[in-house]
Coordinates of C-alpha atoms in Angstrom, one line a residue:
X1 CA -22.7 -15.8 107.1
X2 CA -23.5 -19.4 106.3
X3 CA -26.1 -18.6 103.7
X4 CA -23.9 -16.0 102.3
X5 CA -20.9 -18.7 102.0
X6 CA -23.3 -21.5 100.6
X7 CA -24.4 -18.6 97.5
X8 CA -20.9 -18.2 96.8
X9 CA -20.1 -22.0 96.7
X10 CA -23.0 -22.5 94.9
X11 CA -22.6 -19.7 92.0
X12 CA -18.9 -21.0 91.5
X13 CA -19.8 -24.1 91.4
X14 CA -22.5 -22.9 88.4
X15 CA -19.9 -20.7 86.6
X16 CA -17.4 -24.0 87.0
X17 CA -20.1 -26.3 85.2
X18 CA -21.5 -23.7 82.9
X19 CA -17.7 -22.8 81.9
X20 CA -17.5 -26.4 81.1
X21 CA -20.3 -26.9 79.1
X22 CA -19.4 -24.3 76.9
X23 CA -15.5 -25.5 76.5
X24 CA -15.0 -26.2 73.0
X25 CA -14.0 -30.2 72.7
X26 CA -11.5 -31.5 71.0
X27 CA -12.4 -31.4 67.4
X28 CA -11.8 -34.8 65.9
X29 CA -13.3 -34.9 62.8
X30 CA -11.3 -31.1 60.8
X31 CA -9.6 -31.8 58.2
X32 CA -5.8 -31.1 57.4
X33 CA -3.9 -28.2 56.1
X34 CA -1.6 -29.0 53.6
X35 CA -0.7 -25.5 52.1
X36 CA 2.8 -24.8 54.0
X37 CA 5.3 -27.2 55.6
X38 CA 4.3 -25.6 59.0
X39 CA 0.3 -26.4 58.5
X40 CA 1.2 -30.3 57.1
X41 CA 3.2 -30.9 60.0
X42 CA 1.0 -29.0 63.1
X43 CA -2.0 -31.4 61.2
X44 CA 0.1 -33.9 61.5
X45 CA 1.2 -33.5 65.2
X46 CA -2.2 -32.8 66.7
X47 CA -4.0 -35.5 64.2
X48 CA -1.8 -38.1 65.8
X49 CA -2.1 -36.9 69.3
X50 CA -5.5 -36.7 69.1
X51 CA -5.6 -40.7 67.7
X52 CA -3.2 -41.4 70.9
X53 CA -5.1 -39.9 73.0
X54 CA -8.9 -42.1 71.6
X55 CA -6.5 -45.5 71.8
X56 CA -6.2 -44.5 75.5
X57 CA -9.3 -43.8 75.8
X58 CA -10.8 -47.3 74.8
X59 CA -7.8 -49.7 75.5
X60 CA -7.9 -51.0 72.0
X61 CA -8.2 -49.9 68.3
X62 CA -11.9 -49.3 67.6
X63 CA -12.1 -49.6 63.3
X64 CA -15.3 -49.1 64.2
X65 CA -15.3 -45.6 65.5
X66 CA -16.1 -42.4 63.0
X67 CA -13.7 -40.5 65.0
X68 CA -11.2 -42.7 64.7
X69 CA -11.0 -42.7 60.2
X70 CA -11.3 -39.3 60.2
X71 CA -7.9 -38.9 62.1
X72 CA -6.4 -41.5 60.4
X73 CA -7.7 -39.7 57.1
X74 CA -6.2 -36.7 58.6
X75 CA -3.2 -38.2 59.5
X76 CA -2.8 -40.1 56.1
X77 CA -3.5 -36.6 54.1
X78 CA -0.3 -35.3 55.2
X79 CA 1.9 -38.1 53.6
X80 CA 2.6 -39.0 50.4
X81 CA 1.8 -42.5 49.7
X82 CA 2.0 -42.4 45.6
X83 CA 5.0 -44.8 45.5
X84 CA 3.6 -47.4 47.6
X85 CA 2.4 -50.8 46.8
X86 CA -1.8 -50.6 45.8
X87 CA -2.4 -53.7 47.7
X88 CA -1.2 -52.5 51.3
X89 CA -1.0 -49.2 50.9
X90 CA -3.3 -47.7 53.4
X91 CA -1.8 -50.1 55.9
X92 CA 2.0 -49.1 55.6
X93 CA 1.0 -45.4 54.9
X94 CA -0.4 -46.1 58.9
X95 CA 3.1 -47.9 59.7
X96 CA 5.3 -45.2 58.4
X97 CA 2.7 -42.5 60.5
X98 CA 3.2 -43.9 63.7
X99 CA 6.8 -44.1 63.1
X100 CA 7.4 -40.7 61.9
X101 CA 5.3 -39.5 65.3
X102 CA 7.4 -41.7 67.3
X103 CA 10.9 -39.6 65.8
X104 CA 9.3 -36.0 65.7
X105 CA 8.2 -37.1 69.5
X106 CA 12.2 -37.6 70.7
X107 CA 13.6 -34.7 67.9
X108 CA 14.1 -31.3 68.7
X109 CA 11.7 -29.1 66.6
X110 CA 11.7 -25.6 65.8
X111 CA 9.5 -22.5 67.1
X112 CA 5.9 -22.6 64.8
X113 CA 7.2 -19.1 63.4
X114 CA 10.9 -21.0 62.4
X115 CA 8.8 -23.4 60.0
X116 CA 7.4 -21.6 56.6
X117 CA 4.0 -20.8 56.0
X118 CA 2.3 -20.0 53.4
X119 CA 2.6 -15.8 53.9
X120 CA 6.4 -16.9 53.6
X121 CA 6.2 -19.2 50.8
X122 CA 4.4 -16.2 48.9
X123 CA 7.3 -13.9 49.6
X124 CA 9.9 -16.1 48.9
X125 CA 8.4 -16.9 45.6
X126 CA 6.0 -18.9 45.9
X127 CA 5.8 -22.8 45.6
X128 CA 8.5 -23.2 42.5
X129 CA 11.3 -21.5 44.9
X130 CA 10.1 -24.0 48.0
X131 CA 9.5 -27.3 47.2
X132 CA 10.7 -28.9 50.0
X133 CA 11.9 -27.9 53.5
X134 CA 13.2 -30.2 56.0
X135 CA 13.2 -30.4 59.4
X136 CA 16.4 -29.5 61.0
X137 CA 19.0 -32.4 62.3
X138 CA 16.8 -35.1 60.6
X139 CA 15.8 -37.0 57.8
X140 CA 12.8 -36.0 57.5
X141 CA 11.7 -34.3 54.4
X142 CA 8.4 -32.4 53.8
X143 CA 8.1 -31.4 50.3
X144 CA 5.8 -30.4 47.3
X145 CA 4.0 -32.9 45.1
X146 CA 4.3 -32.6 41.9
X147 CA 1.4 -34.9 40.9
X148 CA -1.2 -36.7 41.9
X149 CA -4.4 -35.9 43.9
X150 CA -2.5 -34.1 46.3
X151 CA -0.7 -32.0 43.5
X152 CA 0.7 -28.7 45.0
X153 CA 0.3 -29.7 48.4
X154 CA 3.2 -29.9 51.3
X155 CA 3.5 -33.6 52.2
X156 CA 6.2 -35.9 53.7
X157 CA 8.0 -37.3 51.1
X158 CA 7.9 -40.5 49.3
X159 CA 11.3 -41.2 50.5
X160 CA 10.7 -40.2 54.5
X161 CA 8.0 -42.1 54.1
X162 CA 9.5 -45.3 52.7
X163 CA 12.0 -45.1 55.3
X164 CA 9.9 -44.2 58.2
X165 CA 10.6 -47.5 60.1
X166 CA 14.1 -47.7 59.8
X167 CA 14.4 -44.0 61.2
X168 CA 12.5 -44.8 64.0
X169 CA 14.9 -48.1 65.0
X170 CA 17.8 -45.8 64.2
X171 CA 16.9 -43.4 67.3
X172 CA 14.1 -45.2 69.4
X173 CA 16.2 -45.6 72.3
X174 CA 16.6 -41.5 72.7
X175 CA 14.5 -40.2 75.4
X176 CA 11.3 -38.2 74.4
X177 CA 11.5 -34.4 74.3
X178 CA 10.3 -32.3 77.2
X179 CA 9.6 -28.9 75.1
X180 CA 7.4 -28.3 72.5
X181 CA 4.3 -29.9 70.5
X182 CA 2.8 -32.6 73.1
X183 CA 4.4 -35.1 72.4
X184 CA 2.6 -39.4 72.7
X185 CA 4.5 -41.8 74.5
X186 CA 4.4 -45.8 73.7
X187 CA 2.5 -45.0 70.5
X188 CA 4.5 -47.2 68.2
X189 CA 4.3 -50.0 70.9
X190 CA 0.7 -49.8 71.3
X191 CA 0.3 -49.6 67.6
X192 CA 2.3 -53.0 67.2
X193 CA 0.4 -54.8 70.3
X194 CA -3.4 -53.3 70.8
X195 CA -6.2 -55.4 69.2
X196 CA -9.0 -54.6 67.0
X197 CA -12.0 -55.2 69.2
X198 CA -12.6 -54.9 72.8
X199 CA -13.1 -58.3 73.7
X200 CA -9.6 -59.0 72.6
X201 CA -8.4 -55.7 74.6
X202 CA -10.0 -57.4 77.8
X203 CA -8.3 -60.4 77.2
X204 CA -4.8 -58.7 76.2
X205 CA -5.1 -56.4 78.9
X206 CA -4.6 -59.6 81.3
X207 CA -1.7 -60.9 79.5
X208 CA 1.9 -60.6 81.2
X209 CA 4.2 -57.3 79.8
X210 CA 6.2 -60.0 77.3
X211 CA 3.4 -61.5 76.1
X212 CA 1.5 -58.1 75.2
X213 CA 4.7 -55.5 74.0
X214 CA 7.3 -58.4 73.5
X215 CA 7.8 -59.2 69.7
X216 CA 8.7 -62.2 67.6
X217 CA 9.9 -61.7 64.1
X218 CA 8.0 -58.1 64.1
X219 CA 4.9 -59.5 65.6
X220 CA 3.4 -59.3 68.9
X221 CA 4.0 -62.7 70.9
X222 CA 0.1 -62.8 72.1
X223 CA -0.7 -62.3 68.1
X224 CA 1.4 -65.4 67.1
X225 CA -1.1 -68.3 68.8
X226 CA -4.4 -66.6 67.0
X227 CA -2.4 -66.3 63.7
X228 CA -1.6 -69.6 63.9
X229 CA -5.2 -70.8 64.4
X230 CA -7.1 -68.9 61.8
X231 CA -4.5 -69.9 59.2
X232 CA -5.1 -73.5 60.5
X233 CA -8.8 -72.8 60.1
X234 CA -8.4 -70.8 56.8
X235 CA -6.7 -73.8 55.4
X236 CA -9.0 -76.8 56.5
X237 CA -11.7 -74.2 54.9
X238 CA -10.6 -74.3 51.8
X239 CA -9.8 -77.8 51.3
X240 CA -13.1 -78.7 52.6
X241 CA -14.5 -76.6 49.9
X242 CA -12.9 -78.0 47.0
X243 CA -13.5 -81.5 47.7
X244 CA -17.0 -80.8 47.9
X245 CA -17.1 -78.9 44.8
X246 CA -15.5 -81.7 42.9
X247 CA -17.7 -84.9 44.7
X248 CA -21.1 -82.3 44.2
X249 CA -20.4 -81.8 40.7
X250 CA -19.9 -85.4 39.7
X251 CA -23.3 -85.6 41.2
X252 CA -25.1 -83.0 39.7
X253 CA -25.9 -83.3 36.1
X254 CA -25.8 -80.4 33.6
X255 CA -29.2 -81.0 33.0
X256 CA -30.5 -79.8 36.4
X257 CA -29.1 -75.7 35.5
X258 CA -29.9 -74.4 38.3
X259 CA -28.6 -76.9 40.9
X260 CA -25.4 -77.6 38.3
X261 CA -24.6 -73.3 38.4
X262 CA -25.0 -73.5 42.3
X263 CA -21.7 -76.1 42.8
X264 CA -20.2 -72.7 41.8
X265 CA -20.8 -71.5 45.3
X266 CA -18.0 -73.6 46.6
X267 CA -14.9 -72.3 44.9
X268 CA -16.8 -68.4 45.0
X269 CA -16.3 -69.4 49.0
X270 CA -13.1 -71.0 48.6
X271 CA -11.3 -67.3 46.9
X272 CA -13.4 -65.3 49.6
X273 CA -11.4 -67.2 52.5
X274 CA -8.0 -65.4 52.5
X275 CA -9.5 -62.7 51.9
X276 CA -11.2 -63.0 55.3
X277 CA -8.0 -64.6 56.6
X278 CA -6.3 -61.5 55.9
X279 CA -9.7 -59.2 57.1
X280 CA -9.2 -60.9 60.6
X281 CA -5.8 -60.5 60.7
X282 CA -5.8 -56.6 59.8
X283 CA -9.0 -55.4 61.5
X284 CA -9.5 -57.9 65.1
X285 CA -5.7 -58.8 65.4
X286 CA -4.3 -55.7 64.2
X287 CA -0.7 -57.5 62.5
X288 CA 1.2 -54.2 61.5
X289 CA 4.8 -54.1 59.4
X290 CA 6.7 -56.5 57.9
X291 CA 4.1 -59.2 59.3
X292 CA 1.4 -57.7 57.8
X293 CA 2.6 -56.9 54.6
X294 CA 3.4 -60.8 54.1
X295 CA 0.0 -61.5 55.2
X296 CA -1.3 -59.1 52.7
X297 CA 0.4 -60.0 50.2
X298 CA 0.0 -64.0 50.4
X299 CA -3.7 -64.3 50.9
X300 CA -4.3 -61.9 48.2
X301 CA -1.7 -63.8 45.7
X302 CA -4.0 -67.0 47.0
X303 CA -7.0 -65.4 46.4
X304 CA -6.1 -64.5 42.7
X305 CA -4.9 -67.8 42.1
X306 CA -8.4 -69.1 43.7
X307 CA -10.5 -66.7 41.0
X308 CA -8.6 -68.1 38.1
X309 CA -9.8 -71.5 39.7
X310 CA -13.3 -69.8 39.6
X311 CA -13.3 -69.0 35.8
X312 CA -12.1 -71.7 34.9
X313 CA -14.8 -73.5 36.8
X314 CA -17.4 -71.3 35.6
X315 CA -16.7 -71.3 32.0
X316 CA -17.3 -75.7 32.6
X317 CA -20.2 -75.3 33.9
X318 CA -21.6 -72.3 31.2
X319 CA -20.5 -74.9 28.5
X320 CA -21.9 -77.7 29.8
X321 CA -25.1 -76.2 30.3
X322 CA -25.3 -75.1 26.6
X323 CA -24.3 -78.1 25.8
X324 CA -27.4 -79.9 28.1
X325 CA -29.7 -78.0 25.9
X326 CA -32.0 -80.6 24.0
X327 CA -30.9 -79.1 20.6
X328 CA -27.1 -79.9 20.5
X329 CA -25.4 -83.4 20.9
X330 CA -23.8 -83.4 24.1
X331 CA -20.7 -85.5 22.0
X332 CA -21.1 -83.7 18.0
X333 CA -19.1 -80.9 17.0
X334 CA -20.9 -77.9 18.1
X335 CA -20.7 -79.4 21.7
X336 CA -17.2 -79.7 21.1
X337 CA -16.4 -76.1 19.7
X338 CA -18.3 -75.1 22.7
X339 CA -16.2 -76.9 25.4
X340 CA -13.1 -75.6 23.5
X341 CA -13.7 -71.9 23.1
X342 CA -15.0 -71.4 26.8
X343 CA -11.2 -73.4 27.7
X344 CA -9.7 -70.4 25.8
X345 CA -11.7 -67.7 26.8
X346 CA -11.1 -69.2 30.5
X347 CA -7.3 -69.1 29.8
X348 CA -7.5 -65.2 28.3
X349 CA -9.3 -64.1 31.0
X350 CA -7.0 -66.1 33.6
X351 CA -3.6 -64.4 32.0
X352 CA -5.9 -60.7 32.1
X353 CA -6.8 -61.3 36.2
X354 CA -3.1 -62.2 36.7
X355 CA -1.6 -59.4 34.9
X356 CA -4.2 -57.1 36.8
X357 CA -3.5 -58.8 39.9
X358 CA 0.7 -58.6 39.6
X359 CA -0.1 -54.7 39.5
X360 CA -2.3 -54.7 41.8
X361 CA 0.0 -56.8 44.3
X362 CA 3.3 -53.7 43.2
X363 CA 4.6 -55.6 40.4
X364 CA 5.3 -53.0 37.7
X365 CA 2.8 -53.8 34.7
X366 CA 6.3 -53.5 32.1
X367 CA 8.1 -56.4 34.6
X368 CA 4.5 -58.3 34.0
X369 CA 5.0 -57.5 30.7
X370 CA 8.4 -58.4 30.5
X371 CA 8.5 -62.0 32.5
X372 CA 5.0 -62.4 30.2
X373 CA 6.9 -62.3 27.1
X374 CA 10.1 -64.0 28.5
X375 CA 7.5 -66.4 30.0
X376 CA 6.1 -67.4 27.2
X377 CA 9.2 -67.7 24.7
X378 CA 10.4 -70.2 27.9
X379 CA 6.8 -71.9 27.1
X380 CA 6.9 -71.8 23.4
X381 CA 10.4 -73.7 23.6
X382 CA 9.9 -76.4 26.6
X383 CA 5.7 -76.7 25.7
X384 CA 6.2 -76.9 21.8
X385 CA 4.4 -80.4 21.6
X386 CA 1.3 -78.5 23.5
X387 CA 1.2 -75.5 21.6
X388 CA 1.5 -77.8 18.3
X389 CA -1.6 -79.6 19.5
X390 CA -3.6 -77.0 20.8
X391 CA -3.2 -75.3 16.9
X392 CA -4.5 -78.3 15.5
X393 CA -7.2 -78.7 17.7
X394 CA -8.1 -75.6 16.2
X395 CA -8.0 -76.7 12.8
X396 CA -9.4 -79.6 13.3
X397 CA -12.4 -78.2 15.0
X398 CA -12.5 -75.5 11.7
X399 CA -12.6 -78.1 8.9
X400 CA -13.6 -81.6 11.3
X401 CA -12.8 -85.0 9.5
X402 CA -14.9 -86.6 12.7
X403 CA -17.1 -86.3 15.1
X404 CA -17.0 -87.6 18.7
X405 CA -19.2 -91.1 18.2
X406 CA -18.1 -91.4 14.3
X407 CA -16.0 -94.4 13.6
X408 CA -12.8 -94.1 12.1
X409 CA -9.2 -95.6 11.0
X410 CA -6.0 -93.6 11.5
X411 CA -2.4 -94.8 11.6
X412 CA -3.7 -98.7 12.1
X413 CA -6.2 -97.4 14.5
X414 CA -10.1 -98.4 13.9
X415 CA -12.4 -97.6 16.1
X416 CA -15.1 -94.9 17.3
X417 CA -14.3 -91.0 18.8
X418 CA -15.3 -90.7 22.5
X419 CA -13.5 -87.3 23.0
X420 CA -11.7 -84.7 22.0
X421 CA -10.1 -81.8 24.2
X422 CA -7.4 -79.2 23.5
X423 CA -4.4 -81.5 23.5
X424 CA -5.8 -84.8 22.2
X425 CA -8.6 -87.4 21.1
X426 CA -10.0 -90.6 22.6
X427 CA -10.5 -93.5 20.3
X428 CA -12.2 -96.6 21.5
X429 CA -10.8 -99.3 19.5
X430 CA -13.3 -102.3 18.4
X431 CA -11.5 -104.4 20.7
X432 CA -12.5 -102.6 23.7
X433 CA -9.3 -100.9 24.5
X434 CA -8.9 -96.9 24.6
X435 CA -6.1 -94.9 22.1
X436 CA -5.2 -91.1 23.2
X437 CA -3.9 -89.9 19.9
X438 CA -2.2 -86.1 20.1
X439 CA -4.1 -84.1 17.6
X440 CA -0.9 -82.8 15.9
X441 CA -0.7 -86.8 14.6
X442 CA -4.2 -86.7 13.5
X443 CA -4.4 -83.1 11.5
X444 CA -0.7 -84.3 9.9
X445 CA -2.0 -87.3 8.5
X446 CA -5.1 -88.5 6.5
X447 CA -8.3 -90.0 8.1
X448 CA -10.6 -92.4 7.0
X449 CA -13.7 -92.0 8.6
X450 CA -16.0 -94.5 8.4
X451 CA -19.1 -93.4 9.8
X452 CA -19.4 -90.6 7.0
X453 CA -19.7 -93.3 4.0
X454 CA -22.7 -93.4 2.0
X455 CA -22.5 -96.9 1.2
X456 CA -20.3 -100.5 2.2
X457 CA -19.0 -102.1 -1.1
X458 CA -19.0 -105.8 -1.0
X459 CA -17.3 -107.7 -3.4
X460 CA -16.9 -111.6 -3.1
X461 CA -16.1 -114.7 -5.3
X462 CA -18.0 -118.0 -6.0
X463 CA -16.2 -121.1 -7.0
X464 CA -17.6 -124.0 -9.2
X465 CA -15.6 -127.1 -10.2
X466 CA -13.8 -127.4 -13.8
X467 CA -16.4 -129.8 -15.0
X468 CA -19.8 -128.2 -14.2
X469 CA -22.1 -128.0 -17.5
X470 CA -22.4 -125.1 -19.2
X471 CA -25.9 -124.8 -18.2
X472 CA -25.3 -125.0 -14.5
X473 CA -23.0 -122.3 -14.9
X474 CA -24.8 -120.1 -16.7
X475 CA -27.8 -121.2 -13.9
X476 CA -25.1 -120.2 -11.1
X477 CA -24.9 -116.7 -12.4
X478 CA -28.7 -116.1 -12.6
X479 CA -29.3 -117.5 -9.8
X480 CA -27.0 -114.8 -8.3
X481 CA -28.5 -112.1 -10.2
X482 CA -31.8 -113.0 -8.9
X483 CA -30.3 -112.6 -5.1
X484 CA -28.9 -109.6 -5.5
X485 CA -32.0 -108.1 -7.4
X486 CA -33.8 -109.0 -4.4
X487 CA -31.8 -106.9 -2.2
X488 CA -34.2 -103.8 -0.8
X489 CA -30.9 -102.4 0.4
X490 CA -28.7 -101.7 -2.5
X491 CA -28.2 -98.2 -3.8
X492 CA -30.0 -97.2 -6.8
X493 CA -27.1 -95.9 -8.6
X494 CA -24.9 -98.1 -8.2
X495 CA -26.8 -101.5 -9.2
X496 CA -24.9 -104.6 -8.6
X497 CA -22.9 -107.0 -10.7
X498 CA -22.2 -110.4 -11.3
X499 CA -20.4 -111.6 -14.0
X500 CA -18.0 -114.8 -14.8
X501 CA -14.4 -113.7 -13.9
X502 CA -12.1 -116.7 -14.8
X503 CA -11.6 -120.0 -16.5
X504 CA -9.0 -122.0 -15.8
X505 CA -8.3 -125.5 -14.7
X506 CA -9.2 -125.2 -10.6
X507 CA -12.7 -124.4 -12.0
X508 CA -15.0 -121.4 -12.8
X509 CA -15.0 -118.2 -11.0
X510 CA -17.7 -116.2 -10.6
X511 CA -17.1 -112.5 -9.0
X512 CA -20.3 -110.2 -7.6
X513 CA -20.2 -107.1 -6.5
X514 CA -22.6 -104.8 -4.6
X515 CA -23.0 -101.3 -2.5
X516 CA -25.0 -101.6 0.5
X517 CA -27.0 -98.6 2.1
X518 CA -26.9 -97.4 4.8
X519 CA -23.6 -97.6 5.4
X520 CA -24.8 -99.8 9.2
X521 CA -22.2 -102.2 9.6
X522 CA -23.7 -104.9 11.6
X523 CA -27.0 -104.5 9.2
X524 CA -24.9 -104.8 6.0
X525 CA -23.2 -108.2 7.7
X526 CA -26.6 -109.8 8.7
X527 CA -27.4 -109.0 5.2
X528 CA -24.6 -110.8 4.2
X529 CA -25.1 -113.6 5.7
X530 CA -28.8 -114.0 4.4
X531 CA -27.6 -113.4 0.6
X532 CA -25.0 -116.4 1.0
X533 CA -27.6 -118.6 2.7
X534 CA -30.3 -118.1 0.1
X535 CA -27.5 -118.6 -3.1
X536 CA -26.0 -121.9 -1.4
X537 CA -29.7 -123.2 -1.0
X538 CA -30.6 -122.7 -4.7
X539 CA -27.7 -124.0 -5.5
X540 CA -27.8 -127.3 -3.7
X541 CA -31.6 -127.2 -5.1
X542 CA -29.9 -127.4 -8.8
X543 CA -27.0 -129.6 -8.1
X544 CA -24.2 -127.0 -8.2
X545 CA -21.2 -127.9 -6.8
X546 CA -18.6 -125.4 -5.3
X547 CA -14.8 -126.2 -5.2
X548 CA -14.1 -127.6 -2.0

């Protein structure tokens, strides 16, 4: 009798394990019908059940998990999400889910059969005659799209799904159904509150009930403190960053290419930290809503803002490093057309990254557009001083009067070119002291530059007293002939002269006149300076007076 009772214990006991073995599991990974109202929203309902029922499983929201994207892709393939913002869209497509499960969970839905399918959808017509059916005693639309990657399939609408949240506020306090589709209690309040790794769903787990489902401003109060601290950290990042990148590159000469292209690494960082700022945020802290959406929105903004910083500094650093190449002057025009073009083409491709970005962030491209051209009549009118001198940089750069290093005189101004940039030029006057001259002033008005001459004309006046012999006067003028023929510096075609200018009674006057070259100033003074000495020793070696 024993035996006999132990064989029958013992063969349940096998059919019990071998039925369960062969129980079919839940089926995570199937993908959603979309082809009737009654398929998108029995995917739907048994996608996010099935998501519910993983988050209980682990205590926290594993990203991780290939279970866990394919319901979410599930879940997400039954809504439309074509009307919302590119840059969060995934993330308030999940907000507006877990909502909408949170209202069909406390709403009274109809028998399976009382919902069209497709066999009905056929016979009333097909799609054209139902393009939308909603669910009884709610808001909740689930219609046709018209468009899009989804085109012909049964979704819930653009509208339900914009207004998801606010639905669910409207009737959260309504007790949850007892009949019908399983239904997922505390979903929407384990969305808001359970983290993104299970580390943090230890710690959380400990927490007190306020600190875990009570909210501040949308967020959960345990997510405030490490929101706080990465956004402190994020911060201090980045302006470490950019002071190193501006005390390296002072160091670092173009020269050295490779080391000079690597001080790019610190502003390539510095654009890469809100991004992980908001990474964090989404994927470990799990910020949903309003709080996220904020968070999305103003690290990407930064991060936009931080690549214009990053062309800007990499069209420097290409210049310069053309510009370190042995064959162009690192201060002559070419190096100057160089710096100037890369500024420009830094500033097109700035406005293009914007513009893209302002899409990108749900700004329509025609308001872009719009505030673009608005913007920049506002610009022409208030920057109309910088827009003049940024044009005749550009015409100065076509047809140059100077170069940086050439001396010149402008407006009273004399001295040499140490720069020139979009909005102005450096002079270094003789004395020492530096003149910014806009460059509007300079292609307006003529230039003499000095630098570019082929020769220095020199033209002086000797004295002699009324009563000097004819003979010493005529001696006077040879004598200066015979100096200036000795000259190894004057320019063949243009031999000098010396000739008797005056009579009168203060005495004679005797005018020369020759063209030194090359045009060296400090060579054609010392030269000068020899020519007088010589003629005032010959004449003292003659006995020629000069009127005193």
């Amino acid at each position: 009798m024993t035996m006999r009772l132990l064989f029958f214990i013992s063969a349940a006991c096998i059919m019990l394990g071998a039925h369960v073995a062969i129980a079919e599991p839940v089926n995570r990974f199937k993908v959603a019908k979309t082809s009737s109202p009654r398929d998108t929203l029995r995917s739907f309902i048994e996608a996010a059940n099935d998501s519910y029922d993983l988050i209980m499983e682990s205590g926290y929201v594993d990203r991780n998990s290939p279970a866990a994207h394919a319901l979410r892709d599930r879940i997400l393939d039954c809504i439309d999400v074509s009307e919302l913002p590119a840059f969060a869209r995934r993330d308030r497509a999940v907000d507006a889910a877990t909502a909408l499960k949170e209202i069909l969970d406390r709403v009274d839905l109809p028998p399976w059969d009382e919902i069209p399918d497709a066999s009905e959808i056929q016979a009333a017509g097909g799609n054209v005659e139902l393009s939308r059916w909603r669910i009884p005693d709610t808001r909740i639309t689930i219609e046709r799209a018209q468009e899009g990657p989804q085109k012909h399939e049964y979704l819930f609408s653009t509208g339900t799904v914009e207004r998801a949240v606010e639905y669910y506020r409207d009737i959260r306090d309504r007790p949850y159904r007892t009949s019908g589709p399983r239904t997922s209690p505390g979903i929407y309040d384990w969305y808001l509150s359970a983290p993104g790794h299970h580390v943090l769903g230890a710690i959380v787990e400990r927490l007190p009930h306020s600190m875990r489902f009570g909210r501040t401003l949308g967020l959960a109060n345990w997510k405030w403190p490490a929101v706080l601290v990465i956004l402190v950290i994020g911060i201090t990042t980045m302006w470490v960053l950019y002071s190193l990148q501006l005390s390296v590159s002072k160091r670092v000469s173009p020269q050295n290419r490779l080391k000079y292209g690597l001080t790019m690494i610190f502003p390539i960082a510095a654009m890469l930290v809100p991004l992980a700022f908001m990474e964090i945020s989404h994927r470990y802290l799990t910020i949903r809503n309003m709080p996220l959406h904020v968070i999305s929105f103003g690290s990407q903004l930064v991060a936009i803002v931080a690549a214009v910083v990053v062309i800007f500094a990499a069209s420097t650093r290409v210049a310069e490093s053309i510009i370190a190449s042995p064959e162009i002057k690192t201060y002559g025009r070419n190096a100057q057309v160089i710096r100037i073009s890369s500024t420009l083409l830094a500033i097109l491709i700035a406005v293009i990254v914007l513009i893209t970005g302002g899409q990108y962030l749900g700004i329509p491209i025609g308001t872009l557009l719009a505030s673009a051209g608005i913007g920049g009549i506002a610009l022409a009118l208030g920057a109309q001083d910088t827009l003049k001198n940024v044009f005749a940089t550009i015409n100065l750069m076509s047809d140059p009067p100077f170069r940086v290093g050439e001396r010149i005189t402008f407006g009273g101004y004399d001295g040499v070119v140490e720069d020139m940039s979009l909005r102005s030029t450096d002079l270094r006057l003789l004395d020492g002291h530096l003149v910014t001259i806009p460059n509007q002033n300079i292609s307006g008005q003529s230039v003499e530059n000095i630098s570019r001459r082929k020769y220095i004309r020199k033209s002086s006046e000797i004295h002699i007293p009324p009563d000097t012999p004819y003979e010493k006067v005529e001696k006077a003028i040879a004598i200066i002939r015979e100096k200036l023929a000795a000259l190894e510096i004057l320019d063949p075609e243009l031999p000098a002269r010396c000739f008797l200018d005056e009579l009168g009674p203060q005495g004679f006057s005797i005018r020369f006149i020759y063209w030194y070259s090359p045009s060296d100033t400090w060579a054609f003074q010392a030269s000068g300076e020899k020519l007088y000495l010589e003629i005032l020793r010959a004449f003292e070696a003659e006995g020629i007076q000069l009127v005193r």
